[in-house]
Tab-separated table of C-alpha atoms and ligand atoms in Angstrom:
chain	number	residue	atom	x	y	z
D	179	MET	CA	-14.485	66.664	14.198
D	180	HIS	CA	-13.817	62.971	14.171
D	181	PHE	CA	-12.163	61.517	11.110
D	182	LEU	CA	-12.457	57.745	10.540
D	183	PHE	CA	-10.329	55.812	7.919
D	184	GLU	CA	-10.933	52.700	5.899
D	185	LYS	CA	-8.129	50.622	4.096
D	186	LYS	CA	-8.803	48.139	1.666
D	187	GLY	CA	-5.976	46.935	-0.721
D	188	ASP	CA	-4.115	49.819	-1.959
D	189	CYS	CA	-6.732	52.283	-1.459
D	190	THR	CA	-7.619	54.365	1.854
D	191	HIS	CA	-11.044	55.773	1.933
D	192	TYR	CA	-11.659	58.071	4.499
D	193	PHE	CA	-14.711	60.059	5.720
D	194	SER	CA	-15.529	62.596	8.385
D	195	MET	CA	-17.462	61.639	11.454
D	196	ARG	CA	-20.217	64.372	11.948
D	197	PRO	CA	-18.986	66.891	14.533
D	198	PHE	CA	-20.495	66.147	17.720
D	199	SER	CA	-21.285	68.395	21.036
D	200	THR	CA	-19.342	66.726	23.552
D	201	ALA	CA	-20.875	69.023	26.143
D	202	ILE	CA	-24.079	67.333	26.838
D	203	TYR	CA	-22.272	64.062	27.204
D	204	GLU	CA	-19.639	65.624	29.655
D	205	ARG	CA	-22.486	66.710	31.631
D	206	ALA	CA	-24.200	63.480	31.231
D	207	SER	CA	-21.196	61.538	32.674
D	208	LEU	CA	-21.087	63.458	35.763
D	209	ALA	CA	-24.725	62.886	36.514
D	210	ILE	CA	-25.537	59.381	35.048
D	211	PRO	CA	-23.376	56.126	35.193
D	212	GLY	CA	-21.518	56.022	31.749
D	213	GLY	CA	-23.744	58.793	30.776
D	214	VAL	CA	-26.682	56.693	29.553
D	215	ASN	CA	-29.550	55.095	31.018
D	216	SER	CA	-29.202	51.692	29.492
D	217	PRO	CA	-25.797	50.388	28.552
D	218	VAL	CA	-26.225	49.525	24.699
D	219	ARG	CA	-26.924	53.268	23.934
D	220	ALA	CA	-23.264	54.086	24.941
D	221	ALA	CA	-22.228	52.758	21.353
D	222	LYS	CA	-18.959	51.515	23.029
D	223	GLY	CA	-16.206	50.967	20.356
D	224	LEU	CA	-18.571	52.617	17.865
D	225	LEU	CA	-18.887	56.123	18.478
D	226	PRO	CA	-16.592	58.765	20.338
D	227	VAL	CA	-19.574	59.752	22.517
D	228	PRO	CA	-23.098	58.370	22.506
D	229	LEU	CA	-25.537	59.843	20.203
D	230	ILE	CA	-27.768	62.243	22.095
D	231	VAL	CA	-31.360	62.890	20.455
D	232	GLU	CA	-33.445	65.944	20.524
D	233	LYS	CA	-36.372	64.782	18.465
D	234	GLY	CA	-37.893	62.365	16.181
D	235	LYS	CA	-40.511	62.242	13.378
D	236	GLY	CA	-41.432	59.402	11.056
D	237	ALA	CA	-38.450	57.429	10.391
D	238	LYS	CA	-35.790	59.910	11.494
D	239	VAL	CA	-34.072	61.228	14.451
D	240	TRP	CA	-32.421	64.605	15.022
D	241	ASP	CA	-29.386	64.767	17.423
D	242	VAL	CA	-28.716	67.652	19.768
D	243	ASP	CA	-26.504	69.521	16.891
D	244	GLY	CA	-29.301	69.214	14.342
D	245	HIS	CA	-28.082	66.203	12.214
D	246	SER	CA	-30.868	63.834	11.113
D	247	TYR	CA	-30.479	60.099	11.038
D	248	ILE	CA	-32.672	57.496	9.386
D	249	ASP	CA	-33.232	55.378	12.310
D	250	TYR	CA	-33.480	51.641	12.371
D	251	CYS	CA	-33.264	51.171	16.254
D	252	MET	CA	-36.716	52.616	16.458
D	253	SER	CA	-36.768	52.739	20.257
D	254	TRP	CA	-35.551	48.848	20.068
D	255	GLY	CA	-38.794	48.229	18.323
D	256	ALA	CA	-41.253	49.724	20.195
D	257	LEU	CA	-42.083	52.270	17.211
D	258	ILE	CA	-43.570	50.214	14.659
D	259	LEU	CA	-45.453	53.433	13.452
D	260	GLY	CA	-42.396	55.526	13.645
D	261	HIS	CA	-41.488	58.526	15.698
D	262	ALA	CA	-44.305	60.924	16.879
D	263	ASP	CA	-46.970	59.124	15.155
D	264	PRO	CA	-49.974	61.515	14.765
D	265	GLY	CA	-52.558	59.047	15.882
D	266	ILE	CA	-50.654	58.409	18.975
D	267	CYS	CA	-49.775	62.044	19.896
D	268	SER	CA	-53.519	62.974	19.493
D	269	LEU	CA	-54.803	60.226	21.850
D	270	VAL	CA	-51.910	60.737	24.352
D	271	SER	CA	-52.634	64.374	24.587
D	272	GLN	CA	-56.212	64.273	25.072
D	273	ARG	CA	-55.807	61.594	27.761
D	274	MET	CA	-53.017	63.649	29.402
D	275	GLU	CA	-55.597	66.318	29.849
D	276	GLN	CA	-57.789	64.069	31.803
D	277	GLY	CA	-55.061	62.943	34.186
D	278	SER	CA	-52.205	61.085	33.712
D	279	SER	CA	-52.051	58.454	36.699
D	280	PHE	CA	-54.452	57.395	39.279
D	281	GLY	CA	-53.199	54.353	40.914
D	282	ILE	CA	-56.976	53.436	40.391
D	283	ALA	CA	-58.352	51.279	37.547
D	284	THR	CA	-59.334	52.969	34.414
D	285	ARG	CA	-61.381	52.200	31.538
D	286	GLY	CA	-58.611	52.128	29.133
D	287	GLU	CA	-56.555	49.236	30.870
D	288	VAL	CA	-59.793	47.069	30.312
D	289	GLU	CA	-59.931	48.126	26.671
D	290	LEU	CA	-56.221	47.305	26.273
D	291	ALA	CA	-56.395	43.967	27.973
D	292	GLU	CA	-59.436	43.266	25.911
D	293	GLU	CA	-57.638	44.355	22.631
D	294	ILE	CA	-54.805	41.895	23.571
D	295	GLN	CA	-57.062	38.981	24.406
D	296	LYS	CA	-59.089	39.405	21.173
D	297	ARG	CA	-55.662	39.241	18.918
D	298	VAL	CA	-53.745	37.024	21.014
D	299	PRO	CA	-56.144	33.992	21.985
D	300	SER	CA	-53.700	32.079	24.244
D	301	MET	CA	-53.754	34.997	26.325
D	302	GLU	CA	-56.957	34.468	28.082
D	303	LYS	CA	-56.151	36.889	30.801
D	304	VAL	CA	-53.740	39.611	30.919
D	305	ARG	CA	-51.995	41.694	33.435
D	306	LEU	CA	-50.484	44.922	32.380
D	307	VAL	CA	-46.959	45.978	33.851
D	308	SER	CA	-44.702	48.813	32.825
D	309	SER	CA	-41.672	46.765	31.469
D	310	GLY	CA	-40.735	43.794	29.759
D	311	THR	CA	-38.477	43.002	32.616
D	312	GLU	CA	-41.470	42.937	35.053
D	313	ALA	CA	-43.447	40.690	32.631
D	314	THR	CA	-40.839	38.140	32.150
D	315	MET	CA	-40.176	38.155	35.890
D	316	THR	CA	-43.970	37.804	36.745
D	317	ALA	CA	-44.220	34.923	34.103
D	318	LEU	CA	-41.494	33.158	35.764
D	319	ARG	CA	-42.947	33.469	39.220
D	320	LEU	CA	-46.446	32.319	38.012
D	321	ALA	CA	-44.768	29.152	36.182
D	322	ARG	CA	-42.975	28.322	39.704
D	323	ALA	CA	-46.182	28.851	41.645
D	324	TYR	CA	-48.331	26.769	39.247
D	325	THR	CA	-46.093	23.938	38.830
D	326	GLY	CA	-44.497	23.958	42.362
D	327	ARG	CA	-41.212	23.649	40.787
D	328	SER	CA	-38.456	26.008	40.858
D	329	LYS	CA	-35.812	25.096	37.820
D	330	PHE	CA	-36.372	26.912	34.441
D	331	VAL	CA	-34.849	26.586	31.048
D	332	LYS	CA	-33.468	29.675	29.080
D	333	PHE	CA	-31.513	29.832	25.805
D	334	ILE	CA	-27.923	31.464	25.695
D	335	GLY	CA	-28.214	34.538	23.591
D	336	HIS	CA	-31.795	35.179	24.452
D	337	TYR	CA	-32.650	38.189	26.571
D	338	HIS	CA	-35.384	38.441	28.967
D	339	GLY	CA	-34.824	41.598	30.592
D	340	HIS	CA	-32.593	42.376	33.771
D	341	ALA	CA	-34.359	40.258	36.518
D	342	ASP	CA	-31.614	38.238	38.428
D	343	PRO	CA	-32.583	34.783	37.413
D	344	PHE	CA	-32.416	35.571	33.580
D	345	LEU	CA	-28.779	37.098	34.046
D	346	VAL	CA	-27.082	33.660	33.514
D	347	ARG	CA	-24.320	31.999	31.266
D	348	ALA	CA	-23.927	28.215	31.130
D	349	GLY	CA	-20.629	26.979	32.469
D	350	SER	CA	-19.313	23.583	32.159
D	351	GLY	CA	-22.199	21.555	33.993
D	352	ALA	CA	-23.314	24.735	36.238
D	353	SER	CA	-24.788	28.039	35.353
D	354	PHE	CA	-23.099	31.304	36.827
D	355	ALA	CA	-24.259	34.900	36.954
D	356	THR	CA	-23.329	37.405	34.186
D	357	SER	CA	-23.464	40.446	36.305
D	358	ARG	CA	-22.044	41.191	39.659
D	359	GLY	CA	-24.357	41.609	42.253
D	360	VAL	CA	-26.644	38.541	41.233
D	361	PRO	CA	-25.738	35.774	43.842
D	362	ASN	CA	-24.797	32.587	42.069
D	363	ALA	CA	-27.337	30.786	44.534
D	364	THR	CA	-30.080	32.750	42.659
D	365	VAL	CA	-29.100	31.405	39.271
D	366	GLN	CA	-28.504	27.911	40.395
D	367	GLU	CA	-32.323	27.199	39.275
D	368	THR	CA	-31.373	28.410	35.764
D	369	ILE	CA	-30.728	26.206	33.068
D	370	ALA	CA	-28.963	27.912	30.294
D	371	LEU	CA	-28.960	26.062	27.003
D	372	PRO	CA	-27.725	26.598	23.188
D	373	PHE	CA	-30.577	27.859	21.179
D	374	ASN	CA	-31.519	25.469	18.233
D	375	ASP	CA	-29.541	22.544	19.762
D	376	PHE	CA	-32.091	19.528	19.988
D	377	SER	CA	-29.542	17.070	21.506
D	378	VAL	CA	-29.000	18.877	24.723
D	379	LEU	CA	-32.655	19.586	24.992
D	380	ARG	CA	-33.525	15.856	24.327
D	381	SER	CA	-31.022	14.576	26.872
D	382	LEU	CA	-32.188	17.122	29.397
D	383	PHE	CA	-35.989	16.222	28.980
D	384	ALA	CA	-35.072	12.572	29.461
D	385	SER	CA	-33.160	12.987	32.563
D	386	PRO	CA	-34.746	13.077	36.218
D	387	VAL	CA	-33.980	16.876	36.298
D	388	ALA	CA	-37.161	17.299	33.706
D	389	SER	CA	-39.259	16.691	36.652
D	390	GLU	CA	-38.014	19.811	38.449
D	391	ILE	CA	-38.454	22.348	35.578
D	392	ALA	CA	-41.133	24.784	36.032
D	393	ALA	CA	-40.850	26.419	32.629
D	394	VAL	CA	-39.096	26.874	29.490
D	395	ILE	CA	-38.766	30.453	28.120
D	396	LEU	CA	-37.726	31.876	24.725
D	397	GLU	CA	-37.858	34.378	22.360
D	398	PRO	CA	-39.610	32.464	19.525
D	399	VAL	CA	-37.561	34.461	17.181
D	400	ALA	CA	-34.362	35.439	19.070
D	401	ALA	CA	-33.666	39.087	18.359
D	402	ASN	CA	-31.347	39.862	21.012
D	403	MET	CA	-28.112	38.379	19.678
D	404	GLY	CA	-29.259	39.481	16.108
D	405	VAL	CA	-32.080	38.085	14.427
D	406	VAL	CA	-31.730	34.276	14.675
D	407	PRO	CA	-34.913	32.121	13.627
D	408	PRO	CA	-35.805	28.914	15.259
D	409	HIS	CA	-35.114	25.524	13.782
D	410	PRO	CA	-38.463	24.937	11.878
D	411	ASP	CA	-39.295	22.063	14.417
D	412	LEU	CA	-38.083	23.744	17.494
D	413	LEU	CA	-41.266	25.455	18.811
D	414	GLN	CA	-43.373	22.212	18.248
D	415	PHE	CA	-41.054	20.291	19.957
D	416	LEU	CA	-40.688	22.608	22.821
D	417	ARG	CA	-44.679	22.696	23.055
D	418	GLU	CA	-44.864	18.783	23.079
D	419	GLU	CA	-42.034	18.284	25.489
D	420	THR	CA	-42.844	21.046	28.013
D	421	LYS	CA	-46.504	19.513	28.096
D	422	ARG	CA	-45.038	15.885	28.504
D	423	ILE	CA	-42.740	17.008	31.494
D	424	GLY	CA	-45.474	19.144	33.054
D	425	ALA	CA	-43.566	22.432	32.611
D	426	LEU	CA	-45.036	25.423	30.972
D	427	LEU	CA	-43.876	27.295	27.611
D	428	ILE	CA	-43.434	30.882	27.986
D	429	PHE	CA	-42.942	32.855	24.713
D	430	ASP	CA	-41.232	36.352	25.436
D	431	GLU	CA	-42.806	38.246	22.741
D	432	VAL	CA	-41.402	41.443	23.852
D	433	ILE	CA	-39.873	42.117	20.547
D	434	THR	CA	-41.905	39.930	18.148
D	435	GLY	CA	-45.523	40.531	19.841
D	436	PHE	CA	-47.443	42.741	17.458
D	437	ARG	CA	-44.243	42.762	15.168
D	438	LEU	CA	-44.332	39.797	13.355
D	439	SER	CA	-48.301	39.656	12.810
D	440	LEU	CA	-51.337	40.590	15.020
D	441	GLN	CA	-50.884	37.343	17.110
D	442	GLY	CA	-47.264	37.722	17.113
D	443	ALA	CA	-44.822	35.156	16.468
D	444	GLN	CA	-47.208	32.403	18.104
D	445	GLY	CA	-49.818	33.353	15.110
D	446	VAL	CA	-46.958	32.974	12.684
D	447	PHE	CA	-45.713	29.653	13.829
D	448	GLN	CA	-49.131	28.550	15.144
D	449	ILE	CA	-47.938	27.311	18.591
D	450	ASP	CA	-49.930	28.221	21.669
D	451	PRO	CA	-47.507	29.073	24.824
D	452	ASP	CA	-48.900	28.845	28.288
D	453	LEU	CA	-47.830	32.155	28.954
D	454	THR	CA	-46.739	35.073	26.784
D	455	CYS	CA	-44.692	38.509	27.585
D	456	LEU	CA	-45.525	41.215	25.439
D	457	GLY	CA	-43.904	44.950	25.709
D	458	LYS	CA	-42.576	47.716	23.316
D	459	ILE	CA	-45.422	47.804	20.738
D	460	ILE	CA	-48.108	47.570	22.982
D	461	GLY	CA	-46.950	50.828	24.693
D	462	GLY	CA	-46.569	52.710	21.573
D	463	GLY	CA	-43.356	54.064	23.001
D	464	PHE	CA	-44.450	54.494	26.462
D	465	PRO	CA	-43.669	52.395	29.485
D	466	LEU	CA	-46.153	49.403	29.101
D	467	ALA	CA	-45.900	45.708	29.046
D	468	ALA	CA	-47.826	42.724	29.627
D	469	VAL	CA	-47.938	39.136	30.723
D	470	GLY	CA	-50.825	36.842	29.851
D	471	GLY	CA	-51.831	33.239	29.370
D	472	LYS	CA	-54.129	30.504	30.735
D	473	ARG	CA	-56.597	31.688	32.896
D	474	GLU	CA	-56.119	29.228	35.683
D	475	ILE	CA	-52.529	30.487	35.794
D	476	LEU	CA	-53.155	34.324	35.600
D	477	ASP	CA	-55.666	33.927	38.468
D	478	LEU	CA	-53.030	32.750	40.798
D	479	LEU	CA	-52.211	36.619	40.637
D	480	SER	CA	-53.018	38.451	43.713
D	481	PRO	CA	-55.734	39.910	44.580
D	482	LEU	CA	-57.409	36.580	43.478
D	483	GLY	CA	-54.284	34.456	44.356
D	484	ASP	CA	-51.256	34.465	46.409
D	485	VAL	CA	-48.618	35.058	43.809
D	486	TYR	CA	-47.695	38.796	44.545
D	487	GLN	CA	-47.251	41.419	41.917
D	488	ALA	CA	-47.854	44.837	41.788
D	489	GLY	CA	-47.114	48.178	40.038
D	490	THR	CA	-47.534	51.827	41.067
D	491	LEU	CA	-47.921	52.723	37.379
D	492	SER	CA	-49.218	49.626	35.845
D	493	GLY	CA	-51.580	50.092	33.260
D	494	ASN	CA	-50.793	53.785	33.205
D	495	PRO	CA	-53.534	55.680	31.423
D	496	VAL	CA	-51.099	57.688	29.056
D	497	ALA	CA	-49.257	54.476	28.129
D	498	VAL	CA	-52.533	52.733	27.572
D	499	ALA	CA	-53.793	55.293	25.097
D	500	ALA	CA	-50.539	55.160	23.158
D	501	GLY	CA	-50.878	51.382	23.139
D	502	LEU	CA	-54.774	51.637	22.030
D	503	ALA	CA	-53.611	53.952	19.138
D	504	THR	CA	-51.023	51.520	18.157
D	505	LEU	CA	-53.055	48.623	18.127
D	506	LYS	CA	-55.882	50.330	16.150
D	507	ALA	CA	-53.358	51.539	13.412
D	508	ILE	CA	-51.762	47.993	13.035
D	509	ALA	CA	-55.105	46.174	12.894
D	510	LEU	CA	-55.940	47.948	9.689
D	511	PRO	CA	-55.975	45.993	6.536
D	512	GLY	CA	-52.733	45.653	4.662
D	513	PHE	CA	-50.505	46.812	7.597
D	514	TYR	CA	-48.283	43.799	7.891
D	515	GLU	CA	-48.296	43.282	4.166
D	516	GLU	CA	-46.817	46.849	3.594
D	517	LEU	CA	-44.276	46.268	6.442
D	518	GLU	CA	-43.255	43.174	4.849
D	519	ARG	CA	-42.957	44.764	1.292
D	520	LYS	CA	-40.737	47.565	2.973
D	521	SER	CA	-38.620	45.097	5.092
D	522	LYS	CA	-37.862	43.131	1.797
D	523	ARG	CA	-37.100	46.134	-0.154
D	524	LEU	CA	-34.504	46.814	2.422
D	525	ALA	CA	-32.995	43.059	2.950
D	526	LEU	CA	-33.364	41.663	-0.426
D	527	PRO	CA	-30.917	43.888	-2.772
D	528	ILE	CA	-28.265	43.462	0.476
D	529	GLN	CA	-28.663	39.899	0.476
D	530	GLU	CA	-28.414	39.925	-3.443
D	531	ALA	CA	-25.096	41.877	-3.487
D	532	ILE	CA	-23.766	39.496	-0.687
D	533	ASP	CA	-24.668	36.517	-2.833
D	534	ARG	CA	-23.617	38.051	-6.300
D	535	TYR	CA	-20.081	38.995	-4.912
D	536	LYS	CA	-19.702	35.826	-2.389
D	537	LEU	CA	-19.035	38.180	0.424
D	538	PRO	CA	-18.545	36.552	3.897
D	539	ALA	CA	-21.774	37.904	5.533
D	540	THR	CA	-25.557	36.967	5.907
D	541	LEU	CA	-28.756	39.061	6.152
D	542	GLN	CA	-31.146	37.285	8.410
D	543	ARG	CA	-34.629	38.535	8.553
D	544	VAL	CA	-38.173	37.413	10.022
D	545	GLY	CA	-40.774	39.944	8.820
D	546	SER	CA	-39.435	43.568	10.064
D	547	LEU	CA	-36.861	42.476	11.992
D	548	LEU	CA	-33.259	41.713	10.421
D	549	THR	CA	-29.655	41.743	11.220
D	550	LEU	CA	-26.811	42.027	8.754
D	551	PHE	CA	-24.224	39.523	9.893
D	552	LEU	CA	-20.741	40.316	8.954
D	553	GLY	CA	-18.059	37.547	8.929
D	554	GLN	CA	-20.492	34.589	9.171
D	555	LYS	CA	-22.601	32.716	6.337
D	556	GLU	CA	-25.054	31.593	8.563
D	557	VAL	CA	-26.145	32.119	12.438
D	558	ARG	CA	-27.991	29.709	14.428
D	559	SER	CA	-26.818	29.928	17.796
D	560	GLU	CA	-25.208	32.549	20.145
D	561	GLU	CA	-21.798	31.321	19.651
D	562	GLU	CA	-22.069	31.920	15.870
D	563	ALA	CA	-23.556	35.227	16.477
D	564	LYS	CA	-20.813	36.307	18.641
D	565	ALA	CA	-17.921	34.754	16.067
D	566	CYS	CA	-19.302	37.635	13.570
D	567	ASP	CA	-16.644	40.717	12.654
D	568	PHE	CA	-16.950	43.356	15.106
D	569	PRO	CA	-14.243	45.612	13.699
D	570	LEU	CA	-15.848	45.410	10.147
D	571	PHE	CA	-19.185	46.129	12.082
D	572	ALA	CA	-17.768	49.032	13.599
D	573	ARG	CA	-16.644	50.401	10.109
D	574	LEU	CA	-20.137	49.837	8.938
D	575	PHE	CA	-21.680	51.448	11.589
D	576	GLN	CA	-19.578	54.414	11.565
D	577	ARG	CA	-19.859	54.720	7.725
D	578	LEU	CA	-23.476	54.753	7.997
D	579	PHE	CA	-23.563	57.077	10.880
D	580	SER	CA	-21.367	59.462	9.086
D	581	ARG	CA	-24.106	59.301	6.132
D	582	GLY	CA	-27.168	59.992	8.520
D	583	ILE	CA	-28.236	56.378	8.936
D	584	TYR	CA	-28.564	55.142	12.588
D	585	ILE	CA	-28.472	51.201	13.049
D	586	PRO	CA	-28.524	49.998	16.536
D	587	PRO	CA	-25.040	50.043	17.791
D	588	SER	CA	-24.068	46.466	18.248
D	589	PRO	CA	-23.510	43.683	15.955
D	590	ASN	CA	-25.842	41.662	17.684
D	591	GLU	CA	-29.051	43.406	17.482
D	592	ALA	CA	-32.146	43.602	15.305
D	593	TRP	CA	-32.528	46.332	13.150
D	594	PHE	CA	-36.394	47.600	13.080
D	595	VAL	CA	-38.215	48.614	10.019
D	596	SER	CA	-41.101	50.668	10.767
D	597	ALA	CA	-44.367	51.665	8.760
D	598	ALA	CA	-42.897	55.192	8.760
D	599	HIS	CA	-39.817	54.176	6.786
D	600	SER	CA	-40.354	55.687	3.157
D	601	ASP	CA	-39.114	53.828	-0.239
D	602	GLU	CA	-36.538	56.546	-0.539
D	603	GLU	CA	-35.312	56.185	3.006
D	604	ILE	CA	-34.802	52.523	2.459
D	605	ASP	CA	-33.319	52.808	-1.006
D	606	ARG	CA	-30.802	55.133	0.434
D	607	THR	CA	-29.806	52.823	3.162
D	608	VAL	CA	-29.494	49.739	0.713
D	609	ALA	CA	-27.297	51.957	-1.456
D	610	GLU	CA	-24.960	52.991	1.542
D	611	VAL	CA	-24.771	49.359	2.713
D	612	VAL	CA	-24.174	47.800	-0.588
D	613	ASP	CA	-21.494	50.670	-1.239
D	614	PHE	CA	-19.811	49.765	1.992
D	615	LEU	CA	-19.943	45.929	1.297
D	616	MET	CA	-18.326	46.473	-2.099
D	617	LEU	CA	-15.498	48.746	-0.559
W	2108	PLP	C1	-37.268	39.613	24.186
W	2108	PLP	C2	-37.132	40.880	25.476
W	2108	PLP	N1	-37.662	40.511	26.642
W	2108	PLP	C3	-37.575	41.457	27.535
W	2108	PLP	C4	-37.151	42.566	27.409
W	2108	PLP	C5	-36.893	43.571	28.683
W	2108	PLP	O1	-37.903	44.709	28.397
W	2108	PLP	P1	-37.743	46.079	29.151
W	2108	PLP	O2	-36.517	46.623	28.424
W	2108	PLP	O3	-38.742	46.954	28.669
W	2108	PLP	O4	-37.654	45.754	30.547
W	2108	PLP	C6	-36.471	42.836	26.221
W	2108	PLP	C7	-35.979	44.077	26.067
W	2108	PLP	O5	-35.205	44.571	25.099
W	2108	PLP	C8	-36.542	41.819	25.187
W	2108	PLP	O6	-36.045	42.308	24.014
């Protein structure tokens, strides 16, 4: 049993962490580096051992010891319909019985590509891949091939998967790799800039380097440093400037695609990028992603063109079935209105408490993506996002966890509201968060 303590003024509040089995984690640590297959799952500094789940249904997950948690991680946004959605389960099991992978084209892939084309008009052609990392990697390769240039711009704090060129931080004047194993030479072509900073962008676009830039890639709403919306003029500015300098604009909508609207962020902000990356929701919880955009750019891909890209499981029929079931459900009238209502129900009372008691915190929300930043009043860039109060976040995380609520285990991540979250579950979350803020 693990005990956690909170001290405020003269009072010590304490509560017990739920008792965990550590046996599976001990086995995991012997078999898997760090015991997890993706680093943030380790919940470093937050939990004595990572949460290991057995099953999920609706808005809840159950751990291997049988405790339930209201889940706001939702497979990092993939599960807009919640866990084990009946529509997805039924299509997926039907599909499984007809074979799970062929390495040969299937009808479902065509239907999913057409569905994406129909919903996101800037995606005139679509190539299906298996992960967001593959989608962004392919988008960059396409942009470089199309423009004949090799440099590209990304924003600090935006995540585009783990391909080498994206694992970059800005240094004084130069970029350097943020991961060992990525040669600095690889990232010399990456220009990493602060988000929402017009002055650095203006000076870059006015410099001779502008003619060497193949693309600007960004999350149109940043969600990987916590939720940080773009300045109201930023996306239009980037659209105009990339056109002017002959570079491509790439929207990485792996999180925002089909989450903020049926047209993704580009529909909400009314900006057509040249290339778009999708993932998460289009796979309905299975490994599926896509890169798409202007026909003449996508047709550079082999076998039509000489930009190489391939994948054994690309367009996997089971993942495609889950994607089609998801797109069918979210296209029903009123889906996004209901998701917005639920997201407001979660966010507004928390923000009200922050405002009423003048607490040093802010809740940033765009649609069903939100982050409660503790210790900051406004977050517009990674620098501000990283300045939030980690020890306080750790106490929030642990308190919610002890009460059966699982938020993403990092202060710089989005919380994901799904269609499966009930009003009762949301209200319980609000009550716990507000109680914590009042401590
Ligand atoms: C915006 C964005 N792009 C790309 C990726 C990479 O996707 P994947 O983890 O499927 O490789 C992620 C993953 O979280 C993401 O949030």
